[in-house]
């Protein structure tokens, strides 16, 4: 082993020779952990994390009491986990980070990497525990406190979130996330407003409404409190109460305008006006939905009028365009409904995507049925294809497209659609009966390259009797 060490120290010794010598030395001294560690260091210098991890793991196995071997193995595993995470291999990345934290529980960033990997794997509660370990090792890291606070908020632990954000504020008062959190909770108003905001964000609208009612006794014309109270009551379906709070919010807005000189607080005022207009639009939307649920053409027309008013307050509301399309559909105005759904899709930020796609599929299905009934099978096939693309899990759309394809004589494609229907809805009678009377289309046979080559033998007449064994 000493000779190997001297040989490796020579200037002309390359990594390949070093690895070969160390491998021979480890055969001579199989219980010498330093040899495996040196071999791991060579692999690490070559960028071979897998080889380095194997060598350091062997060194740790030979000498489990060595702190150096344990830390070196943990560092290599952490680097290997980061590489797996970059490649999208979440399972192996998580395994590496878990082993690294177990080997070296005093390194805080291993726990940060573990938390990120756990979140990537959907284990948010375990990720919060990993962040607890990080903060315990490094309590003055503001970024970690903010990260833990945001994750606590997502899990519904609002008091923990507030504590973390407060601690982060002491360390970095001007951090954007801290300022955003304060703005979200409206701490510049009062503690009641902040508490109600937290309750609203976790969906506890009843408790938020109760808290806001108590706060409004002290400031009955506070713009933000009334706006928040309107939202809390609207979420509970108490639309008349919500309308009353909207009216009081408008009174508060008028008082602010009367008190403020021109241009003073224009940015804050513009934000408040935008929020108030949006809340008024959402209140009109809720009334329209209630009217639409009553059913009938009269209720649909009433809902349409309410939504037209709502769009004057908030033209970019995707949910308004969505429900406007529902009203038009109830009035049998499918073309206008299709346009409303397209407008909803353009305005949507992703929160109503599934609902919009489902409505667009219904419209395409309706037009496809109309085209099929008028024997315009090609047009019907195109419309049903749009429905299938929007909602690929609905068997009925495939059935109608298959019938259109069959009417066009495109039996193989119809057969494929009916097979999809049978997978989605095994009890579908139309698919079962059609498949029972039609055979699977033949698979086109491709000739082999040798079959497509011309014969190299000369053409000659044959008497029917082979005279040569080769020809036979």
Coordinates of N, CA, C and O in Angstrom, one line a residue, residues 148-299:
X148 N -40.1 27.6 4.3 CA -40.9 26.8 5.3 C -42.3 27.5 5.5 O -43.3 26.8 5.7
X149 N -42.3 28.8 5.6 CA -43.5 29.5 5.8 C -44.5 29.3 4.7 O -45.7 29.1 4.9
X150 N -44.0 29.4 3.5 CA -44.9 29.1 2.3 C -45.4 27.7 2.3 O -46.6 27.5 1.9
X151 N -44.6 26.7 2.6 CA -45.1 25.4 2.6 C -46.0 25.1 3.8 O -47.0 24.4 3.6
X152 N -45.8 25.8 4.9 CA -46.8 25.7 6.0 C -48.1 26.3 5.6 O -49.2 25.7 6.0
X153 N -48.1 27.4 4.9 CA -49.3 28.0 4.5 C -50.1 27.1 3.5 O -51.3 26.9 3.6
X154 N -49.3 26.4 2.6 CA -50.0 25.5 1.7 C -50.6 24.3 2.4 O -51.7 23.8 2.0
X155 N -50.0 23.9 3.5 CA -50.6 22.8 4.3 C -51.6 23.2 5.3 O -52.2 22.3 6.0
X156 N -51.9 24.5 5.4 CA -52.9 25.0 6.3 C -52.4 25.3 7.7 O -53.2 25.6 8.5
X157 N -51.1 25.3 7.9 CA -50.5 25.7 9.2 C -50.2 27.2 9.2 O -49.1 27.6 9.1
X158 N -51.3 28.0 9.3 CA -51.2 29.4 9.1 C -50.4 30.1 10.2 O -49.6 31.1 10.0
X159 N -50.5 29.6 11.5 CA -49.8 30.2 12.6 C -48.3 30.0 12.4 O -47.5 30.9 12.7
X160 N -47.9 28.8 11.9 CA -46.5 28.5 11.7 C -46.0 29.4 10.6 O -44.8 29.9 10.6
X161 N -46.8 29.6 9.6 CA -46.4 30.5 8.5 C -46.1 31.9 9.0 O -45.1 32.5 8.6
X162 N -47.0 32.4 9.8 CA -46.8 33.8 10.3 C -45.6 33.9 11.1 O -44.8 34.9 11.0
X163 N -45.3 32.9 11.9 CA -44.0 32.9 12.7 C -42.8 32.9 11.9 O -41.9 33.7 12.1
X164 N -42.8 32.1 10.8 CA -41.6 32.1 9.9 C -41.5 33.4 9.2 O -40.3 33.9 9.0
X165 N -42.6 33.9 8.7 CA -42.5 35.2 8.0 C -42.0 36.3 8.9 O -41.3 37.2 8.4
X166 N -42.5 36.3 10.1 CA -42.0 37.3 11.1 C -40.5 37.2 11.3 O -39.8 38.2 11.4
X167 N -40.1 36.0 11.5 CA -38.6 35.8 11.7 C -37.8 36.2 10.5 O -36.7 36.8 10.6
X168 N -38.3 35.9 9.3 CA -37.6 36.2 8.1 C -37.6 37.8 7.9 O -36.6 38.3 7.4
X169 N -38.6 38.4 8.3 CA -38.7 39.9 8.2 C -37.6 40.5 9.1 O -37.0 41.6 8.7
X170 N -37.3 40.0 10.3 CA -36.3 40.5 11.1 C -34.9 40.4 10.5 O -34.0 41.2 10.6
X171 N -34.7 39.3 9.7 CA -33.4 39.1 9.0 C -33.3 39.8 7.7 O -32.3 40.4 7.4
X172 N -34.4 39.9 6.9 CA -34.4 40.6 5.6 C -35.7 41.3 5.5 O -36.7 40.8 4.9
X173 N -35.8 42.5 6.0 CA -37.1 43.3 6.0 C -37.6 43.6 4.6 O -38.8 43.7 4.4
X174 N -36.7 43.8 3.7 CA -37.1 44.2 2.3 C -37.2 43.0 1.4 O -37.3 43.2 0.1
X175 N -37.2 41.8 1.9 CA -37.3 40.6 1.0 C -38.7 40.6 0.2 O -39.7 40.9 0.9
X176 N -38.7 40.4 -1.1 CA -40.0 40.5 -1.8 C -41.1 39.6 -1.3 O -42.2 39.9 -1.3
X177 N -40.7 38.3 -0.9 CA -41.7 37.4 -0.4 C -42.3 37.9 0.9 O -43.5 37.7 1.2
X178 N -41.5 38.5 1.8 CA -42.0 39.0 3.0 C -43.0 40.2 2.7 O -44.1 40.2 3.3
X179 N -42.6 41.0 1.8 CA -43.5 42.2 1.5 C -44.8 41.7 0.8 O -45.9 42.2 1.1
X180 N -44.7 40.6 0.0 CA -45.9 40.1 -0.6 C -46.8 39.4 0.4 O -48.0 39.5 0.3
X181 N -46.2 38.7 1.4 CA -47.0 38.1 2.4 C -47.7 39.2 3.2 O -48.9 39.0 3.5
X182 N -47.1 40.3 3.5 CA -47.7 41.3 4.3 C -48.8 41.9 3.5 O -49.9 42.3 4.0
X183 N -48.6 42.1 2.2 CA -49.6 42.7 1.3 C -50.8 41.7 1.2 O -52.0 42.2 1.3
X184 N -50.6 40.4 1.1 CA -51.7 39.4 1.1 C -52.5 39.5 2.3 O -53.8 39.4 2.2
X185 N -51.9 39.6 3.4 CA -52.7 39.6 4.7 C -53.2 40.9 5.1 O -53.9 41.1 6.1
X186 N -52.8 42.0 4.3 CA -53.3 43.3 4.6 C -53.0 43.7 6.0 O -53.9 44.2 6.8
X187 N -51.7 43.6 6.4 CA -51.4 43.9 7.8 C -51.4 45.4 8.1 O -51.4 45.8 9.2
X188 N -51.4 46.2 7.0 CA -51.4 47.6 7.2 C -52.8 48.1 7.5 O -53.0 49.2 7.9
X189 N -53.8 47.2 7.4 CA -55.2 47.6 7.8 C -55.3 47.4 9.4 O -55.4 48.3 10.1
X190 N -55.5 46.2 9.8 CA -55.5 45.8 11.2 C -55.4 44.3 11.3 O -55.4 43.6 10.4
X191 N -55.3 43.9 12.6 CA -55.1 42.4 12.8 C -56.3 41.6 12.4 O -56.2 40.5 12.0
X192 N -57.5 42.2 12.6 CA -58.7 41.5 12.2 C -58.8 41.2 10.7 O -59.2 40.1 10.3
X193 N -58.4 42.2 9.9 CA -58.3 42.0 8.5 C -57.4 40.9 8.1 O -57.6 40.1 7.2
X194 N -56.2 40.9 8.8 CA -55.2 39.9 8.5 C -55.7 38.5 8.8 O -55.5 37.6 8.1
X195 N -56.3 38.4 10.0 CA -56.9 37.1 10.4 C -58.0 36.6 9.5 O -58.0 35.4 9.1
X196 N -58.8 37.5 9.0 CA -59.9 37.1 8.1 C -59.3 36.7 6.7 O -59.8 35.8 6.1
X197 N -58.2 37.4 6.3 CA -57.6 37.0 5.1 C -57.0 35.6 5.2 O -57.2 34.8 4.2
X198 N -56.4 35.3 6.3 CA -55.9 33.9 6.4 C -57.0 32.9 6.4 O -56.9 31.8 5.8
X199 N -58.1 33.2 7.1 CA -59.3 32.3 7.1 C -59.8 32.1 5.7 O -60.2 31.0 5.3
X200 N -59.9 33.2 4.9 CA -60.4 33.1 3.5 C -59.5 32.2 2.7 O -60.0 31.5 1.8
X201 N -58.2 32.4 2.8 CA -57.3 31.6 2.0 C -57.4 30.1 2.2 O -57.1 29.3 1.3
X202 N -57.8 29.7 3.4 CA -57.9 28.3 3.7 C -59.3 27.8 3.5 O -59.6 26.6 3.8
X203 N -60.2 28.7 3.1 CA -61.6 28.3 2.8 C -62.5 28.3 3.9 O -63.7 27.8 3.8
X204 N -62.1 28.9 5.1 CA -63.0 28.9 6.2 C -63.8 30.3 6.1 O -63.6 31.2 6.9
X205 N -64.8 30.3 5.2 CA -65.5 31.6 4.9 C -66.4 32.0 6.1 O -66.6 33.2 6.3
X206 N -67.0 31.1 6.7 CA -67.9 31.4 7.8 C -67.2 32.1 8.9 O -67.6 33.1 9.5
X207 N -66.0 31.5 9.3 CA -65.3 32.1 10.4 C -64.7 33.5 10.0 O -64.7 34.5 10.8
X208 N -64.3 33.6 8.7 CA -63.8 34.9 8.2 C -64.9 36.0 8.3 O -64.7 37.1 8.7
X209 N -66.1 35.6 7.9 CA -67.3 36.5 7.9 C -67.6 37.0 9.3 O -67.8 38.2 9.5
X210 N -67.5 36.1 10.2 CA -67.8 36.4 11.6 C -66.7 37.4 12.2 O -67.0 38.4 12.8
X211 N -65.5 37.2 11.8 CA -64.4 38.0 12.3 C -64.5 39.4 11.6 O -64.2 40.4 12.3
X212 N -64.8 39.4 10.3 CA -64.9 40.7 9.6 C -66.1 41.5 10.1 O -66.0 42.8 10.2
X213 N -67.2 40.9 10.5 CA -68.3 41.6 11.0 C -67.9 42.3 12.3 O -68.3 43.5 12.6
X214 N -67.1 41.6 13.2 CA -66.7 42.2 14.4 C -65.7 43.4 14.1 O -65.8 44.5 14.8
X215 N -64.9 43.3 13.1 CA -64.0 44.3 12.8 C -64.7 45.5 12.2 O -64.3 46.7 12.4
X216 N -65.7 45.3 11.4 CA -66.5 46.4 10.8 C -67.3 47.2 11.8 O -67.7 48.3 11.4
X217 N -67.5 46.7 12.9 CA -68.2 47.5 13.9 C -67.3 48.7 14.3 O -67.8 49.8 14.7
X218 N -66.0 48.5 14.2 CA -65.1 49.6 14.6 C -64.8 50.5 13.4 O -64.6 51.7 13.5
X219 N -64.9 50.0 12.2 CA -64.6 50.8 11.0 C -65.6 50.4 9.9 O -65.3 49.6 9.0
X220 N -66.8 50.9 10.0 CA -67.9 50.4 9.1 C -67.7 50.7 7.6 O -68.4 50.1 6.8
X221 N -66.9 51.7 7.3 CA -66.8 52.1 5.9 C -65.4 51.8 5.4 O -65.0 52.3 4.4
X222 N -64.7 50.9 6.1 CA -63.3 50.5 5.6 C -63.5 49.7 4.2 O -64.2 48.7 4.1
X223 N -62.8 50.2 3.2 CA -63.0 49.7 1.9 C -62.6 48.2 1.8 O -63.3 47.4 1.3
X224 N -61.4 47.9 2.3 CA -60.9 46.5 2.1 C -61.7 45.6 3.0 O -61.9 44.4 2.6
X225 N -62.0 46.0 4.2 CA -62.8 45.1 5.1 C -64.1 44.8 4.5 O -64.6 43.6 4.5
X226 N -64.8 45.7 3.9 CA -66.1 45.5 3.3 C -66.0 44.6 2.1 O -66.8 43.8 1.8
X227 N -65.0 44.9 1.3 CA -64.7 44.0 0.1 C -64.5 42.6 0.5 O -65.0 41.7 -0.1
X228 N -63.7 42.4 1.5 CA -63.4 41.0 2.0 C -64.6 40.4 2.6 O -64.9 39.2 2.4
X229 N -65.4 41.2 3.3 CA -66.7 40.6 3.9 C -67.6 40.2 2.8 O -68.4 39.2 2.9
X230 N -67.7 41.0 1.7 CA -68.6 40.7 0.6 C -68.1 39.3 0.0 O -69.0 38.5 -0.3
X231 N -66.8 39.1 -0.2 CA -66.4 37.9 -0.7 C -66.7 36.7 0.2 O -67.1 35.6 -0.3
X232 N -66.5 36.9 1.5 CA -66.8 35.8 2.5 C -68.3 35.4 2.4 O -68.6 34.2 2.5
X233 N -69.2 36.4 2.4 CA -70.6 36.1 2.3 C -71.0 35.5 1.0 O -71.9 34.6 0.9
X234 N -70.4 36.0 -0.1 CA -70.7 35.4 -1.4 C -70.3 34.0 -1.5 O -71.0 33.1 -2.1
X235 N -69.2 33.6 -0.9 CA -68.7 32.2 -0.9 C -69.7 31.3 -0.2 O -69.8 30.1 -0.4
X236 N -70.4 31.9 0.8 CA -71.4 31.1 1.5 C -72.8 31.1 0.9 O -73.7 30.5 1.3
X237 N -72.9 31.8 -0.3 CA -74.2 31.9 -0.9 C -75.2 33.0 -0.4 O -76.3 33.0 -0.8
X238 N -74.7 33.8 0.5 CA -75.5 34.9 1.1 C -75.3 36.1 0.2 O -74.6 37.1 0.6
X239 N -76.0 36.1 -1.0 CA -75.7 37.2 -2.0 C -76.3 38.5 -1.6 O -75.7 39.6 -1.9
X240 N -77.4 38.6 -0.9 CA -78.0 39.9 -0.4 C -77.0 40.5 0.6 O -76.8 41.8 0.5
X241 N -76.5 39.8 1.5 CA -75.6 40.3 2.5 C -74.3 40.8 1.7 O -73.7 41.9 2.1
X242 N -73.8 40.0 0.8 CA -72.6 40.4 0.0 C -72.9 41.7 -0.7 O -72.0 42.6 -0.8
X243 N -74.1 41.9 -1.3 CA -74.4 43.1 -2.0 C -74.4 44.3 -1.0 O -74.0 45.4 -1.4
X244 N -74.9 44.1 0.2 CA -74.8 45.2 1.2 C -73.4 45.6 1.5 O -73.1 46.8 1.6
X245 N -72.5 44.7 1.6 CA -71.1 45.0 1.9 C -70.5 45.7 0.7 O -69.6 46.6 0.9
X246 N -70.9 45.3 -0.5 CA -70.4 46.0 -1.7 C -70.8 47.5 -1.7 O -70.0 48.4 -2.0
X247 N -72.0 47.7 -1.3 CA -72.5 49.1 -1.3 C -71.7 49.9 -0.2 O -71.4 51.1 -0.5
X248 N -71.5 49.3 0.9 CA -70.7 50.0 1.9 C -69.2 50.2 1.5 O -68.6 51.3 1.8
X249 N -68.7 49.3 0.7 CA -67.4 49.5 0.2 C -67.3 50.6 -0.8 O -66.3 51.4 -0.8
X250 N -68.4 50.8 -1.6 CA -68.4 51.9 -2.5 C -68.5 53.2 -1.7 O -67.9 54.3 -2.2
X251 N -69.2 53.2 -0.6 CA -69.3 54.4 0.2 C -67.9 54.7 0.8 O -67.4 55.9 0.8
X252 N -67.2 53.7 1.2 CA -65.8 53.9 1.7 C -64.9 54.5 0.6 O -64.0 55.3 0.8
X253 N -65.1 54.0 -0.6 CA -64.3 54.5 -1.7 C -64.6 55.9 -2.0 O -63.6 56.7 -2.3
X254 N -65.8 56.3 -2.0 CA -66.2 57.7 -2.2 C -65.6 58.6 -1.1 O -65.1 59.7 -1.4
X255 N -65.5 58.1 0.1 CA -64.9 58.9 1.2 C -63.4 59.1 1.0 O -62.8 60.1 1.3
X256 N -62.7 58.0 0.5 CA -61.3 58.1 0.2 C -61.0 59.1 -0.9 O -60.1 60.0 -0.8
X257 N -61.9 59.1 -1.9 CA -61.7 60.1 -3.0 C -61.9 61.5 -2.5 O -61.3 62.5 -2.9
X258 N -62.9 61.7 -1.6 CA -63.2 63.0 -1.1 C -62.0 63.5 -0.2 O -61.7 64.7 -0.2
X259 N -61.4 62.6 0.6 CA -60.3 63.0 1.5 C -59.0 63.3 0.8 O -58.2 64.1 1.1
X260 N -58.8 62.4 -0.3 CA -57.4 62.5 -0.9 C -57.3 63.6 -1.9 O -58.2 63.7 -2.7
X261 N -56.3 64.3 -1.9 CA -56.0 65.3 -3.0 C -55.8 64.5 -4.3 O -55.5 63.3 -4.4
X262 N -55.8 65.2 -5.4 CA -55.5 64.6 -6.7 C -54.2 64.0 -6.8 O -53.2 64.6 -6.5
X263 N -54.2 62.7 -7.1 CA -52.9 62.0 -7.3 C -52.4 61.4 -6.1 O -51.4 60.6 -6.1
X264 N -52.9 61.7 -4.9 CA -52.4 61.1 -3.7 C -52.9 59.7 -3.5 O -54.1 59.4 -3.5
X265 N -52.0 58.8 -3.4 CA -52.3 57.3 -3.2 C -53.0 56.8 -4.4 O -53.9 55.9 -4.3
X266 N -52.6 57.3 -5.6 CA -53.3 56.8 -6.8 C -53.1 55.4 -7.1 O -54.1 54.7 -7.5
X267 N -51.9 54.8 -6.8 CA -51.7 53.4 -7.1 C -52.5 52.5 -6.2 O -53.1 51.6 -6.6
X268 N -52.5 52.8 -4.9 CA -53.3 52.1 -3.9 C -54.7 52.2 -4.3 O -55.5 51.2 -4.2
X269 N -55.2 53.3 -4.6 CA -56.6 53.5 -4.9 C -57.0 52.7 -6.2 O -58.1 52.1 -6.2
X270 N -56.2 52.8 -7.2 CA -56.5 52.0 -8.4 C -56.5 50.5 -8.1 O -57.4 49.8 -8.6
X271 N -55.7 50.0 -7.2 CA -55.7 48.6 -6.9 C -57.0 48.3 -6.1 O -57.7 47.3 -6.4
X272 N -57.4 49.2 -5.2 CA -58.7 48.9 -4.5 C -59.9 49.0 -5.4 O -60.8 48.2 -5.3
X273 N -59.9 49.9 -6.4 CA -61.0 50.0 -7.3 C -61.1 48.7 -8.2 O -62.2 48.2 -8.4
X274 N -59.9 48.3 -8.6 CA -59.9 47.0 -9.4 C -60.5 45.8 -8.6 O -61.2 45.0 -9.2
X275 N -60.0 45.7 -7.4 CA -60.5 44.6 -6.5 C -62.0 44.7 -6.3 O -62.7 43.7 -6.3
X276 N -62.5 46.0 -6.1 CA -63.9 46.2 -5.9 C -64.8 45.8 -7.1 O -65.8 45.2 -7.0
X277 N -64.3 46.2 -8.3 CA -65.0 45.9 -9.5 C -65.0 44.4 -9.8 O -66.0 43.9 -10.2
X278 N -63.9 43.8 -9.5 CA -63.9 42.3 -9.6 C -64.9 41.6 -8.7 O -65.6 40.7 -9.1
X279 N -65.0 42.1 -7.4 CA -65.9 41.5 -6.5 C -67.4 41.8 -6.9 O -68.2 40.9 -6.8
X280 N -67.6 42.9 -7.5 CA -69.0 43.2 -8.0 C -69.3 42.2 -9.1 O -70.4 41.7 -9.2
X281 N -68.3 42.0 -10.0 CA -68.6 41.1 -11.1 C -68.8 39.7 -10.6 O -69.7 39.0 -11.1
X282 N -68.0 39.2 -9.6 CA -68.2 37.9 -9.1 C -69.6 37.7 -8.4 O -70.2 36.7 -8.4
X283 N -70.0 38.8 -7.8 CA -71.4 38.8 -7.2 C -72.5 38.6 -8.2 O -73.4 37.8 -8.1
X284 N -72.3 39.4 -9.3 CA -73.3 39.2 -10.4 C -73.2 37.9 -11.0 O -74.2 37.3 -11.4
X285 N -72.0 37.3 -11.1 CA -71.8 36.0 -11.6 C -72.6 34.9 -10.7 O -73.2 34.0 -11.3
X286 N -72.4 35.1 -9.4 CA -73.1 34.1 -8.5 C -74.6 34.2 -8.7 O -75.3 33.2 -8.6
X287 N -75.1 35.4 -8.8 CA -76.6 35.6 -9.1 C -77.0 35.0 -10.4 O -78.1 34.3 -10.5
X288 N -76.2 35.1 -11.4 CA -76.5 34.5 -12.7 C -76.5 33.0 -12.6 O -77.4 32.3 -13.2
X289 N -75.6 32.4 -11.8 CA -75.5 30.9 -11.7 C -76.8 30.5 -11.0 O -77.4 29.4 -11.3
X290 N -77.2 31.2 -9.9 CA -78.5 30.8 -9.3 C -79.6 30.9 -10.2 O -80.5 30.0 -10.2
X291 N -79.7 31.9 -11.0 CA -80.8 32.0 -12.0 C -80.8 30.8 -13.0 O -81.8 30.2 -13.4
X292 N -79.6 30.5 -13.5 CA -79.4 29.4 -14.4 C -79.8 28.1 -13.8 O -80.4 27.2 -14.6
X293 N -79.6 27.9 -12.6 CA -80.0 26.6 -11.9 C -81.5 26.4 -11.8 O -82.0 25.3 -11.7
X294 N -82.2 27.5 -11.9 CA -83.7 27.4 -11.8 C -84.3 26.8 -13.1 O -85.3 26.2 -13.1
X295 N -83.5 26.9 -14.2 CA -84.0 26.3 -15.4 C -85.0 27.2 -16.2 O -85.6 28.1 -15.6
X296 N -85.1 26.9 -17.4 CA -86.1 27.7 -18.3 C -85.4 28.8 -19.0 O -84.3 29.3 -18.7
X297 N -86.1 29.2 -20.1 CA -85.5 30.2 -21.0 C -85.5 31.6 -20.3 O -84.5 32.4 -20.4
X298 N -86.5 31.9 -19.4 CA -86.5 33.1 -18.7 C -85.4 33.3 -17.8 O -84.7 34.3 -17.7
X299 N -85.1 32.2 -17.0 CA -84.0 32.2 -16.1 C -82.6 32.4 -16.8 O -81.7 33.1 -16.4

